[in-house]
Coordinates of C-alpha atoms in Angstrom, one line a residue:
M868 CA 169.7 65.7 121.5
P869 CA 169.6 66.3 117.7
L870 CA 167.0 64.6 115.6
I871 CA 168.5 61.8 113.6
V872 CA 166.9 61.5 110.2
A873 CA 167.4 58.9 107.5
V874 CA 166.8 60.5 104.0
D875 CA 166.2 57.9 101.3
A876 CA 167.2 59.5 98.0
T877 CA 168.1 56.3 96.3
G878 CA 165.2 56.6 93.8
L879 CA 166.8 59.6 91.9
G880 CA 167.9 58.9 88.4
R881 CA 171.0 59.9 86.5
V882 CA 169.2 62.9 84.9
K883 CA 168.2 65.7 87.3
T884 CA 164.4 65.8 86.9
G885 CA 161.7 67.1 89.3
T886 CA 162.1 64.6 92.1
A887 CA 165.8 65.3 92.2
V888 CA 165.2 69.1 92.3
Y889 CA 162.8 68.4 95.2
V890 CA 165.2 66.6 97.3
L891 CA 168.2 68.8 96.5
E892 CA 166.4 72.0 97.3
I893 CA 165.1 70.7 100.7
L894 CA 168.6 69.6 101.7
R895 CA 170.1 72.9 100.5
I896 CA 167.8 74.8 102.7
W897 CA 168.3 72.5 105.7
N898 CA 172.0 72.9 105.2
E899 CA 171.7 76.8 105.1
D900 CA 169.9 76.7 108.4
K901 CA 172.8 76.4 110.9
H902 CA 170.3 76.5 113.8
L903 CA 168.7 73.3 112.7
T904 CA 169.6 70.8 115.3
A905 CA 169.6 67.4 113.4
H906 CA 171.9 64.8 111.9
F907 CA 171.0 63.5 108.4
H908 CA 172.0 60.1 107.1
V909 CA 171.5 60.5 103.4
F910 CA 171.2 57.3 101.4
V911 CA 172.0 57.8 97.7
S912 CA 173.0 56.0 94.6
P913 CA 176.7 56.5 93.5
K914 CA 175.5 57.7 90.1
T915 CA 173.8 60.6 91.7
K916 CA 176.3 61.6 94.3
H917 CA 177.6 64.5 92.2
Y918 CA 174.2 66.3 92.7
F919 CA 174.8 66.4 96.4
D920 CA 178.4 67.4 96.0
E921 CA 177.3 70.5 94.4
L922 CA 175.4 71.4 97.7
S923 CA 178.6 71.4 99.8
L924 CA 176.6 69.9 102.7
D925 CA 178.1 70.4 106.2
S926 CA 179.0 67.7 108.8
R927 CA 175.4 67.2 109.8
F928 CA 175.0 65.3 106.6
E929 CA 176.5 61.8 106.2
Y930 CA 176.3 59.8 103.0
H931 CA 175.6 56.1 102.6
F932 CA 175.5 54.3 99.2
A933 CA 173.0 51.9 97.7
P934 CA 173.9 49.6 94.8
D935 CA 173.4 50.7 91.3
G936 CA 170.7 49.1 89.0
R937 CA 167.0 49.6 89.3
G938 CA 166.1 46.0 90.3
V939 CA 168.9 45.5 92.7
R940 CA 168.3 48.9 94.2
S941 CA 164.6 48.2 94.8
L942 CA 165.4 44.9 96.6
W943 CA 168.1 46.7 98.6
Q944 CA 165.7 49.5 99.5
H945 CA 163.2 47.0 101.1
L946 CA 165.5 44.3 102.5
V947 CA 168.7 46.0 103.4
L948 CA 168.0 49.7 104.0
P949 CA 165.8 49.1 107.1
F950 CA 168.8 47.5 108.8
A951 CA 171.1 50.2 107.8
V952 CA 168.7 52.8 109.2
A953 CA 168.4 50.9 112.4
R954 CA 172.2 50.5 112.7
V955 CA 172.7 54.3 112.7
R956 CA 169.8 54.7 115.2
C957 CA 167.6 57.0 113.3
D958 CA 164.6 58.6 114.8
V959 CA 162.6 58.9 111.6
H960 CA 162.9 57.7 108.0
W961 CA 162.0 60.0 105.2
G962 CA 161.2 58.3 101.9
A963 CA 161.6 61.2 99.6
T964 CA 160.6 59.5 96.3
F965 CA 157.3 57.5 96.8
V966 CA 158.7 54.6 98.8
V967 CA 159.4 53.5 102.4
P968 CA 160.7 49.9 103.1
V969 CA 158.1 47.3 103.9
L970 CA 160.4 46.0 106.7
S971 CA 161.1 49.3 108.3
R972 CA 160.8 49.4 112.1
C973 CA 161.7 53.2 112.1
P974 CA 158.7 55.7 112.0
C975 CA 158.3 56.8 108.4
V976 CA 157.3 59.8 106.4
V977 CA 156.8 59.4 102.7
T978 CA 156.6 61.9 99.8
V979 CA 154.2 61.2 97.0
H980 CA 154.8 63.2 93.9
D981 CA 151.8 62.1 91.9
M982 CA 149.5 59.1 91.6
T983 CA 149.8 58.7 87.7
F984 CA 151.1 55.2 88.2
Q985 CA 147.4 54.4 89.1
T986 CA 145.4 57.2 87.6
L987 CA 147.2 57.4 84.2
P988 CA 149.1 54.0 83.9
A989 CA 149.5 54.1 80.2
V990 CA 152.0 57.0 80.3
H991 CA 154.5 54.8 82.4
E992 CA 156.7 51.8 81.4
R993 CA 155.1 48.5 82.3
V994 CA 157.7 47.6 85.0
K995 CA 157.4 51.0 86.7
R996 CA 153.6 50.8 86.5
W997 CA 153.6 47.5 88.3
Y998 CA 156.2 48.3 90.8
F999 CA 155.0 51.8 91.9
G1000 CA 151.4 50.9 91.5
T1001 CA 151.9 48.3 94.2
V1002 CA 154.6 49.8 96.4
I1003 CA 153.0 53.3 96.8
G1004 CA 150.0 51.7 98.5
W1005 CA 152.3 49.8 100.9
S1006 CA 154.2 52.9 101.6
L1007 CA 151.2 55.0 102.3
A1008 CA 150.0 52.3 104.8
K1009 CA 153.3 52.1 106.4
A1010 CA 154.0 55.8 106.8
R1011 CA 152.9 57.9 109.8
V1012 CA 152.6 61.0 107.5
A1013 CA 152.3 61.2 103.7
L1014 CA 153.5 64.4 102.1
A1015 CA 151.8 65.5 98.8
I1016 CA 153.3 68.1 96.7
S1017 CA 150.0 69.7 95.7
E1018 CA 146.4 69.7 96.6
T1019 CA 145.7 67.8 93.4
T1020 CA 148.0 64.9 94.5
K1021 CA 146.5 65.1 98.0
A1022 CA 143.0 64.6 96.5
D1023 CA 144.2 61.8 94.2
I1024 CA 145.7 59.9 97.2
A1025 CA 142.6 60.4 99.3
R1026 CA 140.3 59.2 96.5
L1027 CA 142.4 56.1 96.0
Y1028 CA 143.3 55.4 99.6
P1029 CA 140.5 57.0 101.7
A1030 CA 141.5 55.0 104.8
I1031 CA 144.7 57.1 105.1
A1032 CA 143.3 60.5 104.0
Q1033 CA 143.7 62.0 107.5
K1034 CA 147.5 61.6 107.5
I1035 CA 148.1 63.4 104.2
R1036 CA 149.7 66.9 104.3
V1037 CA 150.4 69.3 101.4
T1038 CA 153.9 70.7 101.0
L1039 CA 153.8 72.8 97.9
L1040 CA 157.1 73.3 95.9
G1041 CA 158.7 76.5 94.8
P1042 CA 160.7 78.1 92.0
R1043 CA 164.5 78.0 92.2
A1044 CA 166.5 81.2 92.4
F1045 CA 167.5 82.0 88.9
G1046 CA 169.8 85.0 89.5
G1047 CA 169.8 88.1 87.3
E1048 CA 167.6 89.0 84.4
V1049 CA 168.3 88.1 80.8
V1050 CA 168.4 91.1 78.6
G1051 CA 166.4 90.3 75.4
R1052 CA 165.1 86.9 74.2
L1053 CA 167.9 84.9 72.7
A1054 CA 167.8 81.8 70.6
A1055 CA 169.8 78.6 71.6
D1056 CA 172.6 79.6 69.4
G1057 CA 172.8 83.1 70.9
S1058 CA 171.1 84.9 68.0
P1059 CA 168.1 87.3 68.7
E1060 CA 165.6 84.8 67.2
P1061 CA 162.4 84.5 69.2
Y1062 CA 161.4 81.0 70.5
V1063 CA 158.8 79.1 72.4
L1064 CA 160.3 76.6 74.9
A1065 CA 159.0 73.1 75.7
I1066 CA 160.7 71.4 78.6
G1067 CA 160.5 67.9 79.9
T1068 CA 161.6 64.3 79.4
L1069 CA 160.5 62.9 76.0
E1070 CA 157.9 60.5 77.3
P1071 CA 154.1 60.2 76.8
R1072 CA 153.1 62.2 79.8
K1073 CA 154.5 65.4 78.4
N1074 CA 152.1 65.3 75.5
L1075 CA 154.7 66.3 72.9
P1076 CA 153.2 64.8 69.9
R1077 CA 150.0 66.9 70.3
L1078 CA 152.1 70.0 71.0
L1079 CA 154.1 69.3 67.9
R1080 CA 151.1 68.8 65.7
A1081 CA 149.5 71.9 67.1
W1082 CA 152.6 73.9 66.4
C1083 CA 152.9 72.6 62.8
A1084 CA 149.2 73.5 62.3
L1085 CA 149.8 77.1 63.0
A1086 CA 149.7 79.4 59.9
P1087 CA 153.3 80.2 58.7
A1088 CA 152.5 83.9 59.1
I1089 CA 151.8 83.3 62.8
R1090 CA 154.8 81.3 63.5
G1091 CA 156.9 83.8 61.5
R1092 CA 160.5 83.5 62.5
T1093 CA 159.6 82.0 66.0
R1094 CA 161.0 78.6 66.6
L1095 CA 159.9 75.8 68.9
Y1096 CA 162.7 74.4 71.1
V1097 CA 162.2 71.1 72.9
A1098 CA 164.6 70.7 75.8
G1099 CA 164.8 67.5 77.7
P1100 CA 166.4 64.1 77.9
D1101 CA 165.2 61.1 75.9
G1102 CA 162.5 59.1 77.5
W1103 CA 160.4 56.2 76.1
M1104 CA 157.7 55.5 73.5
M1105 CA 158.2 58.7 71.6
G1106 CA 158.0 57.1 68.1
E1107 CA 155.0 59.4 67.5
L1108 CA 157.4 62.3 67.0
S1109 CA 157.4 61.9 63.2
A1110 CA 159.9 63.3 60.7
R1111 CA 157.2 65.7 59.4
E1112 CA 156.8 67.2 62.9
T1113 CA 160.5 67.7 63.4
Q1114 CA 161.3 69.2 60.0
E1115 CA 163.3 72.4 60.0
A1116 CA 160.6 74.0 57.9
Y1117 CA 158.3 74.1 60.9
G1118 CA 160.9 75.7 63.1
V1119 CA 161.1 72.7 65.5
Q1120 CA 164.5 71.9 67.1
F1121 CA 165.2 69.2 69.6
L1122 CA 168.0 70.3 71.9
G1123 CA 168.4 67.2 74.1
Y1124 CA 169.3 67.4 77.8
F1125 CA 170.7 70.6 79.1
E1126 CA 172.6 71.1 82.3
E1127 CA 170.8 73.3 84.9
A1128 CA 172.6 76.5 84.2
R1129 CA 172.1 76.4 80.4
L1130 CA 168.4 75.3 80.8
R1131 CA 167.9 78.3 83.1
E1132 CA 169.3 80.6 80.4
L1133 CA 167.0 79.0 77.8
L1134 CA 164.0 79.5 80.1
Q1135 CA 164.7 83.0 80.9
G1136 CA 165.1 83.8 77.3
A1137 CA 162.0 82.2 76.0
M1138 CA 159.0 84.1 74.5
L1139 CA 156.8 81.6 76.3
L1140 CA 156.8 78.2 77.9
A1141 CA 154.5 75.5 76.3
Y1142 CA 153.8 72.8 78.8
P1143 CA 150.6 71.1 77.9
S1144 CA 151.3 67.9 80.0
L1145 CA 148.7 65.2 80.3
Y1146 CA 148.9 65.3 84.1
E1147 CA 151.5 66.5 86.7
G1148 CA 151.7 66.2 90.4
F1149 CA 153.0 69.8 90.5
G1150 CA 154.7 71.1 87.3
L1151 CA 157.9 72.8 88.3
P1152 CA 158.6 74.2 84.9
V1153 CA 155.3 76.2 85.2
I1154 CA 156.2 77.9 88.5
E1155 CA 159.9 78.5 87.4
A1156 CA 158.8 80.1 84.1
M1157 CA 156.3 82.3 86.0
S1158 CA 159.0 83.4 88.5
V1159 CA 161.1 85.0 85.8
G1160 CA 158.2 86.5 83.9
V1161 CA 157.9 84.0 81.1
P1162 CA 154.3 83.6 79.9
V1163 CA 153.0 80.0 80.3
L1164 CA 150.7 77.8 78.2
T1165 CA 149.9 74.7 80.2
S1166 CA 147.2 72.0 80.9
G1167 CA 144.0 72.9 82.5
V1168 CA 143.9 69.6 84.3
G1169 CA 146.0 68.2 87.2
A1170 CA 148.2 70.3 89.4
T1171 CA 149.5 72.5 86.6
A1172 CA 146.0 74.2 86.7
E1173 CA 146.3 74.5 90.5
V1174 CA 149.8 76.0 90.4
A1175 CA 149.1 78.4 87.5
G1176 CA 145.8 79.8 88.8
D1177 CA 144.8 82.7 86.6
A1178 CA 148.5 83.4 85.7
A1179 CA 148.8 81.1 82.7
Y1180 CA 146.8 80.3 79.4
L1181 CA 145.2 76.9 80.1
V1182 CA 144.4 74.4 77.5
D1183 CA 142.7 71.0 77.1
P1184 CA 145.8 68.6 76.8
L1185 CA 143.8 66.1 74.9
D1186 CA 142.6 68.6 72.2
Q1187 CA 145.1 69.6 69.6
E1188 CA 143.0 72.5 68.5
S1189 CA 142.9 73.9 72.1
I1190 CA 146.7 73.8 72.1
R1191 CA 146.9 75.4 68.7
T1192 CA 144.5 78.2 69.6
G1193 CA 146.5 78.9 72.8
L1194 CA 149.7 79.1 70.9
E1195 CA 148.2 81.4 68.2
R1196 CA 146.7 83.8 70.8
L1197 CA 149.9 84.0 72.8
L1198 CA 152.1 84.6 69.7
K1199 CA 149.8 87.2 68.2
D1200 CA 149.0 89.2 71.3
P1201 CA 151.9 90.8 73.1
G1202 CA 149.4 92.5 75.6
L1203 CA 148.3 89.0 76.7
R1204 CA 151.9 87.8 77.2
E1205 CA 152.6 90.9 79.2
T1206 CA 149.6 90.4 81.4
L1207 CA 150.4 86.7 82.0
S1208 CA 154.1 87.7 82.7
A1209 CA 153.0 90.1 85.5
R1210 CA 150.5 87.7 86.9
G1211 CA 153.0 84.9 86.8
R1212 CA 155.7 86.8 88.7
A1213 CA 153.1 87.7 91.4
R1214 CA 151.7 84.1 91.6
A1215 CA 155.3 82.5 91.7
A1216 CA 156.2 84.8 94.6
T1217 CA 153.5 83.0 96.8
F1218 CA 155.5 79.7 96.5
S1219 CA 158.7 79.0 98.4
W1220 CA 161.1 76.1 98.7
R1221 CA 162.0 77.4 102.2
R1222 CA 158.4 76.8 103.3
T1223 CA 158.5 73.3 101.7
A1224 CA 161.6 72.5 103.7
E1225 CA 160.2 73.9 106.9
L1226 CA 157.0 71.8 106.6
T1227 CA 158.8 68.7 105.7
F1228 CA 161.1 69.0 108.7
Q1229 CA 158.1 69.8 110.9
A1230 CA 156.5 66.6 109.8
L1231 CA 159.7 64.6 110.5
E1232 CA 160.0 66.1 114.0
E1233 CA 156.3 65.4 114.9
V1234 CA 156.5 61.7 113.7
A1235 CA 159.7 61.2 115.7
R1236 CA 158.3 62.9 118.8
R1237 CA 155.0 60.8 118.6
S1238 CA 157.0 57.7 118.5

């Protein structure tokens, strides 16, 4: 008999960020494995269905739709979803984005992407801070297995919820396949102008104000013709991105949100990736940049340090001067960039989405079997 799995992907937003990449990559690999004996009931929001359409999932995957709207969806997730899962007789329920329903009678596995709703609450909107700060604890208590996407996140969960530490498993993420090499380093407009790339939603956690101040503090002779491109969707509380920091004279350009294919081109063409985030549960841009040989400057705290190892230039995300010094060294020293490029490729090769998908399915199988 095939394993019947409920996949709760209703927490994904309109913009494809890290959690969406996580769910889609795992489903893609399960779909490619034609020997995988399972049937998946995938619960999604109508606004994100197009993500899944791109995967061309086969008949083992069946869609069910949740209502739109954050508040309504959250209520539906806890009060209606458990009965929808019971109706299709699922063996196991996978909460892929932090949450499993409090009323669920189906054995559950939950993925926790980070614990910043509790460890770094100021970087989240108040409503999200309250909701996830409460619901993650419930979900961890309810789940038979908790999947953490890094050792860092596992340690954070265990510190905050020591009673459930034994049921935490680590399923590291991986880089997506980016295809062929980009010849040369091209600017956003296609010209051969060198650029540093910053990727991420414009929100406090990404630490953009400090990065921009550090960039503007570089001597003009060091910046030279190099530009700083900031690629990512609008978030919240980014009033600190002052007019001075975005002036063309400093070579800063906000590109907004890019579709996946164009963002890959931008990443592959970058002179280096600047990602001094305050804290991450994994840090997908870091591993993806390293996988294509782009040198990385990133935070020395949180999971970015774990993921990067010795293959990136690590900075103190709270110290503007540390970020400025890192940028200066990388811009001035092509030998250092070449060293980090080679180390990054080797490091990234040890991470795999296929392994993530295998470990996730193993956890689902085990929970269903034990029940």
